[in-house]
PDB file of C-alpha atoms and ligand atoms in Angstrom:
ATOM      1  CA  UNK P  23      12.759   6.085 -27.268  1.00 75.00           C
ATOM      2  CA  UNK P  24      13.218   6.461 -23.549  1.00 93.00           C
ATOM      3  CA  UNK P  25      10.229   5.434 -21.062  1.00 96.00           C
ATOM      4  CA  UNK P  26       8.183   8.146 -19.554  1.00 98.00           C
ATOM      5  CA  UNK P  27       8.714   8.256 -15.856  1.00 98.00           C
ATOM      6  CA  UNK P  28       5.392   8.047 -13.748  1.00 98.00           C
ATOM      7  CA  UNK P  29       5.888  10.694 -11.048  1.00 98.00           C
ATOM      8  CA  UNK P  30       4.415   9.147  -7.839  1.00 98.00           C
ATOM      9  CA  UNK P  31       5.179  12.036  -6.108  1.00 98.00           C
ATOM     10  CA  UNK P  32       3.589  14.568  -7.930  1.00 98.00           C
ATOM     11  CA  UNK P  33       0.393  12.166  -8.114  1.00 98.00           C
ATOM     12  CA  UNK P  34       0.575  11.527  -4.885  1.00 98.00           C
ATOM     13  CA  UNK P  35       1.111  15.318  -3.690  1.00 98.00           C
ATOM     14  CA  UNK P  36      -2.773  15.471  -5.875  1.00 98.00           C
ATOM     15  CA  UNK P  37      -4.297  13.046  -4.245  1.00 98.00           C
ATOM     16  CA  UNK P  38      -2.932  14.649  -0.483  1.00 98.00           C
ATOM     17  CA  UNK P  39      -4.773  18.054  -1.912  1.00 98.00           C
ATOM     18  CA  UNK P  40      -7.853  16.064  -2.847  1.00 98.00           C
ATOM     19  CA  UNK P  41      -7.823  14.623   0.290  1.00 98.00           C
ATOM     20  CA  UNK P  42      -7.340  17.896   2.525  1.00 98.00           C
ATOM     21  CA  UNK P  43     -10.009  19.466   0.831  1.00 98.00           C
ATOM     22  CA  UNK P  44     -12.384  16.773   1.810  1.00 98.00           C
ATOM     23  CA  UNK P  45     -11.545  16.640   5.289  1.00 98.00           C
ATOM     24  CA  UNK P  46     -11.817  20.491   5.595  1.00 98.00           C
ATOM     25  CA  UNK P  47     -15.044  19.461   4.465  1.00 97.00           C
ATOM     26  CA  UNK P  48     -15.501  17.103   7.683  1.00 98.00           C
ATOM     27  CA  UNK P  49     -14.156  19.388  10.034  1.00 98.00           C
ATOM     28  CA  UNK P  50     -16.698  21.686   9.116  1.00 98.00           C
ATOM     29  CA  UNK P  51     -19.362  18.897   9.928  1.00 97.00           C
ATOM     30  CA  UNK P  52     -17.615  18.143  13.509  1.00 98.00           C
ATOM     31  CA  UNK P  53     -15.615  15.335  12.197  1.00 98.00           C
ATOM     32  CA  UNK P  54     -12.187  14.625  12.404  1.00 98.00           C
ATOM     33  CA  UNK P  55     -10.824  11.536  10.775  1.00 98.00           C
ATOM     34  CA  UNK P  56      -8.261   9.804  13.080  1.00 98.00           C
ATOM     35  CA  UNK P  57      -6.188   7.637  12.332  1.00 98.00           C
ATOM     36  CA  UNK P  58      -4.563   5.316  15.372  1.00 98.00           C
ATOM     37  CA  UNK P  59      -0.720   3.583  14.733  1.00 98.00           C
ATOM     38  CA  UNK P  60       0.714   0.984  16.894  1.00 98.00           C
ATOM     39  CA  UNK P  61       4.162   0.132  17.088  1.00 98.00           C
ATOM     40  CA  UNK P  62       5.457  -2.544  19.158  1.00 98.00           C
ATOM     41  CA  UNK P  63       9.782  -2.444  19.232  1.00 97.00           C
ATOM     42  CA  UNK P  64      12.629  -0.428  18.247  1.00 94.00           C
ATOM     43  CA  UNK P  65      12.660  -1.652  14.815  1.00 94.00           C
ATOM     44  CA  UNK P  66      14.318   1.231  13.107  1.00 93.00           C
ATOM     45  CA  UNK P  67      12.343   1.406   9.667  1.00 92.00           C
ATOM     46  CA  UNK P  68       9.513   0.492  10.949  1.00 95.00           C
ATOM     47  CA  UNK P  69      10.146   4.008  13.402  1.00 96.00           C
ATOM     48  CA  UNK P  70      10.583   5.633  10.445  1.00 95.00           C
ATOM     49  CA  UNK P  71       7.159   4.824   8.330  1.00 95.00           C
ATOM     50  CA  UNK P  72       5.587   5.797  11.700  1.00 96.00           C
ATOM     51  CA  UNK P  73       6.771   9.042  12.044  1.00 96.00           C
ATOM     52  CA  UNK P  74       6.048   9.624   8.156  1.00 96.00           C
ATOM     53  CA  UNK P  75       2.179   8.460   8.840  1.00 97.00           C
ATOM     54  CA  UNK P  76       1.900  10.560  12.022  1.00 97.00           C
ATOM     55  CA  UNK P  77       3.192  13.598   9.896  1.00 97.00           C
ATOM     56  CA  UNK P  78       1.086  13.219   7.114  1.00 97.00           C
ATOM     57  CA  UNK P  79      -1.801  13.067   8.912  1.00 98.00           C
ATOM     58  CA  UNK P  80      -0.742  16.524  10.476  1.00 98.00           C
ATOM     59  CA  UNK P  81      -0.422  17.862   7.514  1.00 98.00           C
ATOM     60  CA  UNK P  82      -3.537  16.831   5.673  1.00 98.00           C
ATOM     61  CA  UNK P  83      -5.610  17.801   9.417  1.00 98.00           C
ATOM     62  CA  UNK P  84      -6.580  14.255  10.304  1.00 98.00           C
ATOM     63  CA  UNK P  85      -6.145  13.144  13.665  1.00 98.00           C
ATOM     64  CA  UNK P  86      -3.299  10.839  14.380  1.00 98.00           C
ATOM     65  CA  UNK P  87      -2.455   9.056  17.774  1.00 98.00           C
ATOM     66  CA  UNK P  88       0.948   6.479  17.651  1.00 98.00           C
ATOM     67  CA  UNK P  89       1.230   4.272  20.237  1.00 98.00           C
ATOM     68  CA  UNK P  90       4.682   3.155  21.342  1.00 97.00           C
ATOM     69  CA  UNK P  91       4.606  -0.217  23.098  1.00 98.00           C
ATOM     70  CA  UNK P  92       8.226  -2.001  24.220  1.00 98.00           C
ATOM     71  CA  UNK P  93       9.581  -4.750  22.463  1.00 98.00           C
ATOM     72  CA  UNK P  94       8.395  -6.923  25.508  1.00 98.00           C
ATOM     73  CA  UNK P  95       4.533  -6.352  25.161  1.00 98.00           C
ATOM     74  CA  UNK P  96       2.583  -8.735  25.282  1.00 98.00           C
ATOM     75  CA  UNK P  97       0.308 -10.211  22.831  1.00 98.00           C
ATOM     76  CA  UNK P  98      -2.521  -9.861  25.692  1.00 98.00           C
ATOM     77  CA  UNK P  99      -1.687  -6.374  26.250  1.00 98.00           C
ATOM     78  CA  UNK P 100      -1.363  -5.648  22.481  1.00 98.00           C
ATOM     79  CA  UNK P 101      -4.974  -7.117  21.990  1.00 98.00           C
ATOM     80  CA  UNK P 102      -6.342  -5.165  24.681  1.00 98.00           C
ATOM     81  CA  UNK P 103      -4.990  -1.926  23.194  1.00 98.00           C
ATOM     82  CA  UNK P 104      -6.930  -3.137  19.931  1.00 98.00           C
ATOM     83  CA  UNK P 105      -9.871  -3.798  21.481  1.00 98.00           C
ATOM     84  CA  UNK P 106     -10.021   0.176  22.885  1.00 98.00           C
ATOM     85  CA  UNK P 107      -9.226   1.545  19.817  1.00 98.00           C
ATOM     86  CA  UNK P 108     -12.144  -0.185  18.146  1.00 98.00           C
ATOM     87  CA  UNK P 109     -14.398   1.162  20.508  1.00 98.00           C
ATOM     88  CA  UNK P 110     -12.940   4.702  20.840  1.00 98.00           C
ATOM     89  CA  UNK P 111     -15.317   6.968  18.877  1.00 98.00           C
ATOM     90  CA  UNK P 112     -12.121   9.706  17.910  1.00 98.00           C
ATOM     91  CA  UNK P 113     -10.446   6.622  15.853  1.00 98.00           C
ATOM     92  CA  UNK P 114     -11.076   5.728  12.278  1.00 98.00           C
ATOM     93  CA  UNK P 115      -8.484   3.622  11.313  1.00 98.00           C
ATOM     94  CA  UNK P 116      -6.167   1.577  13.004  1.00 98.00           C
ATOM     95  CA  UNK P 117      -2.715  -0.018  11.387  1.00 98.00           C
ATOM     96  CA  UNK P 118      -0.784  -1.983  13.529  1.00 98.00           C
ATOM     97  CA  UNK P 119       3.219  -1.245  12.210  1.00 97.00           C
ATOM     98  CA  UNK P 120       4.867  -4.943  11.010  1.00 96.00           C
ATOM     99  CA  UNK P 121       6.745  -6.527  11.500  1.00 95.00           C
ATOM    100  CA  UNK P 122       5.825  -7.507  15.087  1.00 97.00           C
ATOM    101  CA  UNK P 123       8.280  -8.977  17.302  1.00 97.00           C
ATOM    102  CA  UNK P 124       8.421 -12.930  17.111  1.00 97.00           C
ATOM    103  CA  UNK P 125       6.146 -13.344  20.163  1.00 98.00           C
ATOM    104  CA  UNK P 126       2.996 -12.226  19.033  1.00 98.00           C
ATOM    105  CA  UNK P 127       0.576 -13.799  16.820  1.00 98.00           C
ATOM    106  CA  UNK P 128       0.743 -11.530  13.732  1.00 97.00           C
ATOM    107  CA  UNK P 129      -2.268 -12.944  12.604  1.00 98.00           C
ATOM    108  CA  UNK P 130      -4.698 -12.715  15.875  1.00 98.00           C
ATOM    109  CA  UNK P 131      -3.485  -8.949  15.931  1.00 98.00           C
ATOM    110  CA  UNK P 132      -4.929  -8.160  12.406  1.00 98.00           C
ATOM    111  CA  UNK P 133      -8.058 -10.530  13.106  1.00 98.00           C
ATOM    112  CA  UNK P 134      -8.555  -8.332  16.344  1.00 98.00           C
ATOM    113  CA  UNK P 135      -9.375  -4.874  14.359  1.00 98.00           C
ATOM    114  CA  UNK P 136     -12.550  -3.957  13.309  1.00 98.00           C
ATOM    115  CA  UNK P 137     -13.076  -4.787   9.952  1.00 98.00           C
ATOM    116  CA  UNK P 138     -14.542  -1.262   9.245  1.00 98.00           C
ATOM    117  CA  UNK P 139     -11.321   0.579  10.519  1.00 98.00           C
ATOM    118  CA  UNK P 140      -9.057  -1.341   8.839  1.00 98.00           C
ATOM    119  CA  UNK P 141      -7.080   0.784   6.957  1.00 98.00           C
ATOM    120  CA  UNK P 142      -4.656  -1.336   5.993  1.00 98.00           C
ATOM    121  CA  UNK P 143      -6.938  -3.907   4.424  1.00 98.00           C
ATOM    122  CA  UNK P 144      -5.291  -6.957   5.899  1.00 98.00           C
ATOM    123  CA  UNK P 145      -8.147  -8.447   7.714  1.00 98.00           C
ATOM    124  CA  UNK P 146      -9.380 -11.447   5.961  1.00 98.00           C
ATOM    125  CA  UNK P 147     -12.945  -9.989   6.004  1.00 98.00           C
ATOM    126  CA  UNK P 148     -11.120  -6.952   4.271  1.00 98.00           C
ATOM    127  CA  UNK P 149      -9.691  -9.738   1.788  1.00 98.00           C
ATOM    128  CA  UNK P 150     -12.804 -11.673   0.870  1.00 98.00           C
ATOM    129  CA  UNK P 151     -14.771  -8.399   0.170  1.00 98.00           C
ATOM    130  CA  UNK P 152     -11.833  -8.051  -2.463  1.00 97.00           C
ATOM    131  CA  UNK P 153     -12.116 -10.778  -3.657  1.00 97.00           C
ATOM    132  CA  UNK P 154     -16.078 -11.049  -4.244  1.00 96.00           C
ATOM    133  CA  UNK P 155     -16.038  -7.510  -5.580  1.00 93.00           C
ATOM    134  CA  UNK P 156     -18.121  -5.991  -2.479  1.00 95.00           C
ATOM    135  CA  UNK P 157     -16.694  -2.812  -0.886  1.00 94.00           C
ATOM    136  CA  UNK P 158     -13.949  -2.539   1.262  1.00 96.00           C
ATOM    137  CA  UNK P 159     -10.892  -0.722   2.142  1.00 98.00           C
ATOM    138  CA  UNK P 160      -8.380  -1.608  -0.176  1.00 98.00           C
ATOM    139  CA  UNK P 161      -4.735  -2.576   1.098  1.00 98.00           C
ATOM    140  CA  UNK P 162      -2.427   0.804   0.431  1.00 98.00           C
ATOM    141  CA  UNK P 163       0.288   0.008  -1.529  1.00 98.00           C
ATOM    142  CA  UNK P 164      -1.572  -2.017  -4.065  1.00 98.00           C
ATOM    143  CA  UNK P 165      -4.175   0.722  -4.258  1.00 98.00           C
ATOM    144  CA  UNK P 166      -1.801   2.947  -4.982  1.00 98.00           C
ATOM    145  CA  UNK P 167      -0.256   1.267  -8.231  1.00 98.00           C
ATOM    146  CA  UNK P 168      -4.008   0.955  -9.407  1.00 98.00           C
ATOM    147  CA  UNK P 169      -3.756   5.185  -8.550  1.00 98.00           C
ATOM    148  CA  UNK P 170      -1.037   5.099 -10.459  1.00 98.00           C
ATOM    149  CA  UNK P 171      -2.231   3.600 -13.751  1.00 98.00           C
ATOM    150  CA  UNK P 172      -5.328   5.579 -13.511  1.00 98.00           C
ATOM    151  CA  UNK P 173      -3.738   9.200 -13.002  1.00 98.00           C
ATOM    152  CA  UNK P 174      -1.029   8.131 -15.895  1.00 98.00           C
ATOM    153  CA  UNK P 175      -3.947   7.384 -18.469  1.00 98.00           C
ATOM    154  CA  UNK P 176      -2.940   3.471 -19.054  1.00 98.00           C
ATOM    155  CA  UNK P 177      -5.911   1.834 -19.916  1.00 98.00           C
ATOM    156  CA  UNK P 178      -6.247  -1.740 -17.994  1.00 98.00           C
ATOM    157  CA  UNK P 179      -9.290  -3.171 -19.360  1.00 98.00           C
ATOM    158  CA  UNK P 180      -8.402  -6.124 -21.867  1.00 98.00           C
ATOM    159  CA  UNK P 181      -4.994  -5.368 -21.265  1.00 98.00           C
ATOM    160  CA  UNK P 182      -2.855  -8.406 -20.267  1.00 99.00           C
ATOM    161  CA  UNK P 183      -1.321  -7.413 -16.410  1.00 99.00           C
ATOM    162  CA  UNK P 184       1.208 -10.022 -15.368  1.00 99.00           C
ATOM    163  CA  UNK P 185       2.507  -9.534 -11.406  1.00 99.00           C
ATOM    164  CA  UNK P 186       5.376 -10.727 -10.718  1.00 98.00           C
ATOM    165  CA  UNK P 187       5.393 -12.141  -6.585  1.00 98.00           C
ATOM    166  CA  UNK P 188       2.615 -13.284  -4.785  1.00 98.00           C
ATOM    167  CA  UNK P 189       2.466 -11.836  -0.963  1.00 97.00           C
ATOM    168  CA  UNK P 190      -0.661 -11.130   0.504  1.00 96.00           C
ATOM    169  CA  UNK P 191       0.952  -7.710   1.336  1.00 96.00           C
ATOM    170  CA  UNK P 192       1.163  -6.498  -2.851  1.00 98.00           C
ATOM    171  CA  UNK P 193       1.073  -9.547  -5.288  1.00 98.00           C
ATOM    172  CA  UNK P 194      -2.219 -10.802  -4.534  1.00 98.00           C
ATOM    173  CA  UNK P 195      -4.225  -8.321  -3.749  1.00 98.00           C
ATOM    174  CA  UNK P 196      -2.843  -6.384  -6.823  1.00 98.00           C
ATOM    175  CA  UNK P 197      -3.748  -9.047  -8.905  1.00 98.00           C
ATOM    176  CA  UNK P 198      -7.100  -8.896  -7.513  1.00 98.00           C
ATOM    177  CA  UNK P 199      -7.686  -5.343  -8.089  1.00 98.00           C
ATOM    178  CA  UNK P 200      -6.083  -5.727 -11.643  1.00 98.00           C
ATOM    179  CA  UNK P 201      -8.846  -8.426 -12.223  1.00 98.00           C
ATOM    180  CA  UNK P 202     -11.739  -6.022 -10.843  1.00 97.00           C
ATOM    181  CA  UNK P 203     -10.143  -3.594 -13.413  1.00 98.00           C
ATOM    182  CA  UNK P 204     -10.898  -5.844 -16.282  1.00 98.00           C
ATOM    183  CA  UNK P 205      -7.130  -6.993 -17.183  1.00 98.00           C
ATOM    184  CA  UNK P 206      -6.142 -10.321 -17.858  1.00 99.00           C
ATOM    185  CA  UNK P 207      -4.079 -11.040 -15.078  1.00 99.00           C
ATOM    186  CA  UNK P 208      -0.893 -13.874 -14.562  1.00 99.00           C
ATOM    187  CA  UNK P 209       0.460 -14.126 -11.449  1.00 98.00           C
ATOM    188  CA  UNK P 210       4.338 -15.128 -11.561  1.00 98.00           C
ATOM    189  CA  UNK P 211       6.374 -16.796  -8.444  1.00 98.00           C
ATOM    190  CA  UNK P 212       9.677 -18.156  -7.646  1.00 97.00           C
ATOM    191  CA  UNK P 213       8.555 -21.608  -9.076  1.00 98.00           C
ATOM    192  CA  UNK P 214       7.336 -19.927 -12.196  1.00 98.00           C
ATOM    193  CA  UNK P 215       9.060 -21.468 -15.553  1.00 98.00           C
ATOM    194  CA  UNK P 216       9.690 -19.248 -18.188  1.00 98.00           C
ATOM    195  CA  UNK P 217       9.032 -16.043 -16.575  1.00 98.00           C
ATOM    196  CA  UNK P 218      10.650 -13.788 -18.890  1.00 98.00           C
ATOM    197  CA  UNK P 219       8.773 -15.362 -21.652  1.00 98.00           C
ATOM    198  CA  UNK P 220       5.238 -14.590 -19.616  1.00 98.00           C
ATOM    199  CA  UNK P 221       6.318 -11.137 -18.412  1.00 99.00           C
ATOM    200  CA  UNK P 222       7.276 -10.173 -22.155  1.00 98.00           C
ATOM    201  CA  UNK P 223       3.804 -10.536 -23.064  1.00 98.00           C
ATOM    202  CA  UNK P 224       2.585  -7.982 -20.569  1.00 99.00           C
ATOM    203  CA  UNK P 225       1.372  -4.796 -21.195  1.00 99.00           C
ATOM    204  CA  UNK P 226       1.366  -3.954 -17.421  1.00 99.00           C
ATOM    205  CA  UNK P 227       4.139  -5.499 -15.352  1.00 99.00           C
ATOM    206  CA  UNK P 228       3.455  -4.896 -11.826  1.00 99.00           C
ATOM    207  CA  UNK P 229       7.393  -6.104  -9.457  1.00 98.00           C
ATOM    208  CA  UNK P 230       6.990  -6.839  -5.832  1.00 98.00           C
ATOM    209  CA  UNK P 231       9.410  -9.560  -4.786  1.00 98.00           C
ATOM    210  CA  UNK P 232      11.911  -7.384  -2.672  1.00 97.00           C
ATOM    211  CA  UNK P 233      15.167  -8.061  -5.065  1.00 98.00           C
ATOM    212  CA  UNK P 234      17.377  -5.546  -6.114  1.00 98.00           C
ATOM    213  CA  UNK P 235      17.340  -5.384  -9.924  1.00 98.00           C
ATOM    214  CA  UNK P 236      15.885  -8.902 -10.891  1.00 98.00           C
ATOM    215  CA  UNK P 237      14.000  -7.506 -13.352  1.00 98.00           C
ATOM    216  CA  UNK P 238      15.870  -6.493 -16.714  1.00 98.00           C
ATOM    217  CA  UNK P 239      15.478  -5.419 -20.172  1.00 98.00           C
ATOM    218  CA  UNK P 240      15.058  -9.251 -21.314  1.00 98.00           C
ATOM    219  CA  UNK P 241      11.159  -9.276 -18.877  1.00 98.00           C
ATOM    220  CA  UNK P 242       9.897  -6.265 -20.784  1.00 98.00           C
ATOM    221  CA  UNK P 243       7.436  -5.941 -23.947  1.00 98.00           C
ATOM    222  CA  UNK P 244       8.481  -3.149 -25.932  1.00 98.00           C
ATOM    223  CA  UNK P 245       6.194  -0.018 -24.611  1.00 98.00           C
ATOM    224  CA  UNK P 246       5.002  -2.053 -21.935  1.00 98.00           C
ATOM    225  CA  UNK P 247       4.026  -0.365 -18.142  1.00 98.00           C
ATOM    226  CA  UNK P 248       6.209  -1.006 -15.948  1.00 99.00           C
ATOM    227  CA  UNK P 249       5.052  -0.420 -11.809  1.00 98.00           C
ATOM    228  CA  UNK P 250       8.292  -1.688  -9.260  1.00 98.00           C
ATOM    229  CA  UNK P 251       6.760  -1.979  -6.404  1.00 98.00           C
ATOM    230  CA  UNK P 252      10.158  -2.991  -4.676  1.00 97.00           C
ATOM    231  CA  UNK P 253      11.931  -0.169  -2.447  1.00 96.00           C
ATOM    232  CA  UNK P 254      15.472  -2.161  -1.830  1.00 96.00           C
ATOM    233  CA  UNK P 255      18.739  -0.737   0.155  1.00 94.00           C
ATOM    234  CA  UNK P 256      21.992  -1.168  -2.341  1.00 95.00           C
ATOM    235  CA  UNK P 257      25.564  -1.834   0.162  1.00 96.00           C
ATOM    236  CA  UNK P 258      25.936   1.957  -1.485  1.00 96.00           C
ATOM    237  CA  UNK P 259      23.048   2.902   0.659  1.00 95.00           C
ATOM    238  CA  UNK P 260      20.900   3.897  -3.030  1.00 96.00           C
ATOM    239  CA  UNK P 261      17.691   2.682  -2.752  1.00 96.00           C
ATOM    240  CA  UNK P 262      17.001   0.404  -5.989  1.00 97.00           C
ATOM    241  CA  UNK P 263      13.574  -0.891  -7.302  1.00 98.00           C
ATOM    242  CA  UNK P 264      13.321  -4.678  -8.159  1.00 98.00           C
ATOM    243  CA  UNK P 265      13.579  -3.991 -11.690  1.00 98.00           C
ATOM    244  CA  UNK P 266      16.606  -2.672 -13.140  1.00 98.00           C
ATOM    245  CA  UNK P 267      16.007   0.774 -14.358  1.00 98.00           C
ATOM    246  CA  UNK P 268      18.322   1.941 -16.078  1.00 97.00           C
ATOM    247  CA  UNK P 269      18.590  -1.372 -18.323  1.00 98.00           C
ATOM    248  CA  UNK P 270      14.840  -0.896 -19.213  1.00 98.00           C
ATOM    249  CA  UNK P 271      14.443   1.978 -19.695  1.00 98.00           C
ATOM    250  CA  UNK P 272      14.577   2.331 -23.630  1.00 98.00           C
ATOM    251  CA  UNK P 273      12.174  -0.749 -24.016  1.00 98.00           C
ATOM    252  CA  UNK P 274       9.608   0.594 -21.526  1.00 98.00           C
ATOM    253  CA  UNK P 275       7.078   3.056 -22.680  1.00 98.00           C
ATOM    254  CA  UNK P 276       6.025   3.984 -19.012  1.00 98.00           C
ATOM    255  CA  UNK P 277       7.618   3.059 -15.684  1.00 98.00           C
ATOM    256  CA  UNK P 278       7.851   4.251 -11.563  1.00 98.00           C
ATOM    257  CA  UNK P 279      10.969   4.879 -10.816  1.00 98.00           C
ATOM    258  CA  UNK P 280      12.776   4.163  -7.167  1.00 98.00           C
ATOM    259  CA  UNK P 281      12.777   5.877  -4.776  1.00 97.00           C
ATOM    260  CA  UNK P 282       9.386   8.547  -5.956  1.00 97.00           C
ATOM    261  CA  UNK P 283       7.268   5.589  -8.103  1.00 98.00           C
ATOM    262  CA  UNK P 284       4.656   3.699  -5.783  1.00 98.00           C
ATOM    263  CA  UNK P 285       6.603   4.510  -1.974  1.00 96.00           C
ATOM    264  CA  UNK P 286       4.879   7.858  -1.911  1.00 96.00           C
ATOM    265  CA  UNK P 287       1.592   6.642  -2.816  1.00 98.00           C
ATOM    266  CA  UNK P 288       1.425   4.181   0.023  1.00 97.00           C
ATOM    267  CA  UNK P 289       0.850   6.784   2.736  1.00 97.00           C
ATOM    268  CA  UNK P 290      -1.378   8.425   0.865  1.00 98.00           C
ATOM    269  CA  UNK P 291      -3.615   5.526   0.236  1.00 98.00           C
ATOM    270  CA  UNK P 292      -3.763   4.995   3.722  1.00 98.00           C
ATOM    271  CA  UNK P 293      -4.812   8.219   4.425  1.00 98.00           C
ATOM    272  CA  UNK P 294      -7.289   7.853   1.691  1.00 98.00           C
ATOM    273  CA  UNK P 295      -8.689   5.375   3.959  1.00 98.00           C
ATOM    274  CA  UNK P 296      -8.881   6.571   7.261  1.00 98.00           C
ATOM    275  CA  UNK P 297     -11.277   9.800   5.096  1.00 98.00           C
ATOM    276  CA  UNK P 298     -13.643   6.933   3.912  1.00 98.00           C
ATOM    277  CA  UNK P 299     -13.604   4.865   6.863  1.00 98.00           C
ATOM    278  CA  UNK P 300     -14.767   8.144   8.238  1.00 98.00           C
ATOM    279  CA  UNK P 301     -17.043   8.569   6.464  1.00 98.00           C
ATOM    280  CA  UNK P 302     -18.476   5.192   6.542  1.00 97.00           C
ATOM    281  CA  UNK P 303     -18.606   5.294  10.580  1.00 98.00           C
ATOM    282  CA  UNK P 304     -20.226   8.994  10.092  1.00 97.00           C
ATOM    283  CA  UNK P 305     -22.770   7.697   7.726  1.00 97.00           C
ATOM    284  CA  UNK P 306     -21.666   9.552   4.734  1.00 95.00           C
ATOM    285  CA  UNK P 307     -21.848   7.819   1.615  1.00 81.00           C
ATOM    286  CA  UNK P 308     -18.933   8.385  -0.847  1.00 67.00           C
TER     287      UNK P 308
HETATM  288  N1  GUN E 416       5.253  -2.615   7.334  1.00 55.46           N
HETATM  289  C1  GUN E 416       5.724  -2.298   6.103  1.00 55.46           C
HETATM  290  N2  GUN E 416       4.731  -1.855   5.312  1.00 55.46           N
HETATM  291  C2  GUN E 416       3.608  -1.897   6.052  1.00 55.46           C
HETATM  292  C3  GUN E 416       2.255  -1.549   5.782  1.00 55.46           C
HETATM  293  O1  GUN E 416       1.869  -1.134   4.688  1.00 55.46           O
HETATM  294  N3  GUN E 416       1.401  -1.712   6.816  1.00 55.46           N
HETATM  295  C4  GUN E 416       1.785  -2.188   8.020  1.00 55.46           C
HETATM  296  N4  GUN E 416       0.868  -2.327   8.955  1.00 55.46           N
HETATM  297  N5  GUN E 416       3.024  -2.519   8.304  1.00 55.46           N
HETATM  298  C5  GUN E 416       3.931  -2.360   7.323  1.00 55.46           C
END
């Protein structure tokens, strides 16, 4: 039998109403949730999730400023910028676009936002609360495959989740929030032996290595959930997944496909966050 297909985009478009009708809910207190974006270059994807975030947050009434510095800024100047936005009352959340050009400290950018506007969850303060189990914002995309298995009705308690890739960005916090879930959770890597063998045990394979079609029928337990985190451009200019769908899809029982699995759920997530961190710096509990 053919996998069901997970429709990120029709979960996601529920979430976005969810979300609007809480901050209608806000605006009706005085409070707009804003959300601030900083992009540093002329990178042209990153241009593009930019202008997606800034026209989400139209659309769902949250406040959105984007700030558009040259590829030359510097890391002083970038830091500075930070340090206003953390202070300015009208801003929630703040998500600094990466890449950032090769200049700048990646890392002494993300430690620079306040921990409780970080809507991107990349702070290690963010990290550590997810981690110990306390509350934080949760990093976006990975939040959004946990969305995903929730609003599909997969149960992931006892359940044996095995991520394949292990950036800070997807694998490991996904693994994390898989583990606060209750799954048993393996973590696979490029130095991984047998990894077919391990991910054929999974009942929840979660892909996010950033490799067009690695993953084939031979990875997959019969009826096993399959998330593929991976959004890849094909010479064809198609947009593959990391796992090959077409091969798995009769030994699959439930899988995202690419593009419309987890990429629509990522903006949503964030904007998820920028309502709670809101919330949080309005006093109002969840
Ligand atoms: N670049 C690609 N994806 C992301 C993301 O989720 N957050 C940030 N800040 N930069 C990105």
């Amino acid at each position: 039998m053919s996998a069901q297909r997970i429709d990120g985009k029709a979960i996601s478009a529920d979430i976005r109403g969810e979300i609007r009708q809480e901050v209608e809910q806000l605006h009706s207190q005085g409070i707009t949730p804003g959300l601030a974006v900083v992009l540093v270059g002329e990178d042209p994807a990153s241009r593009v999730y930019v202008a997606s975030k800034d026209k989400a947050c139209q659309e769902l009434g949250l406040y959105s400023e984007v700030h558009r510095l040259p590829e030359d800024t510097t890391q002083t100047d970038l830091l500075a910028l930070i340090d206003r936005l953390n202070r300015q009352t009208t801003i929630h959340g703040i998500l600094v676009q990466l890449p950032l050009p090769k200049h700048i400290d990646e890392k002494a950018v993300i430690d620079a936002i306040a921990v409780e506007k970080d809507v991107d969850g990349f702070h290690p303060v963010s990290t550590g609360n997810l981690v110990i189990g306390d509350e934080s914002l949760l990093p976006c995309t990975p939040a959004g495959c946990i969305e995903l298995l929730k609003r599909s009705g997969v149960e992931i308690a006892g359940k044996h989740a095995v991520v394949i890739g292990r950036s800070n960005i997807v694998g490991k916090p996904v693994a994390m929030l898989l583990l606060r879930e209750h799954a048993t959770v393996t973590i696979c890597h490029s130095r991984t032996a047998n990894m077919a063998e391990i991910a054929r045990t999974a009942d929840i394979l979660v892909v996010a290595i950033g490799k067009a079609k690695a993953i084939d029928k031979s990875y997959i337990k019969p009826g096993a959930t399959v998330i593929d985190v991976g959004i890849n451009r094909l010479e064809t200019g198609k947009l593959a997944g990391d796992v090959d769908y077409d091969d798995v899809l009769e030994t699959a029982g439930l899988i995202t496909p690419v593009p419309g699995g987890v990429g629509p759920m990522t903006i949503t997530m964030l904007l998820g966050n920028t309502l709670k961190a809101a919330k949080r710096l309005n006093g109002i509990g969840e």
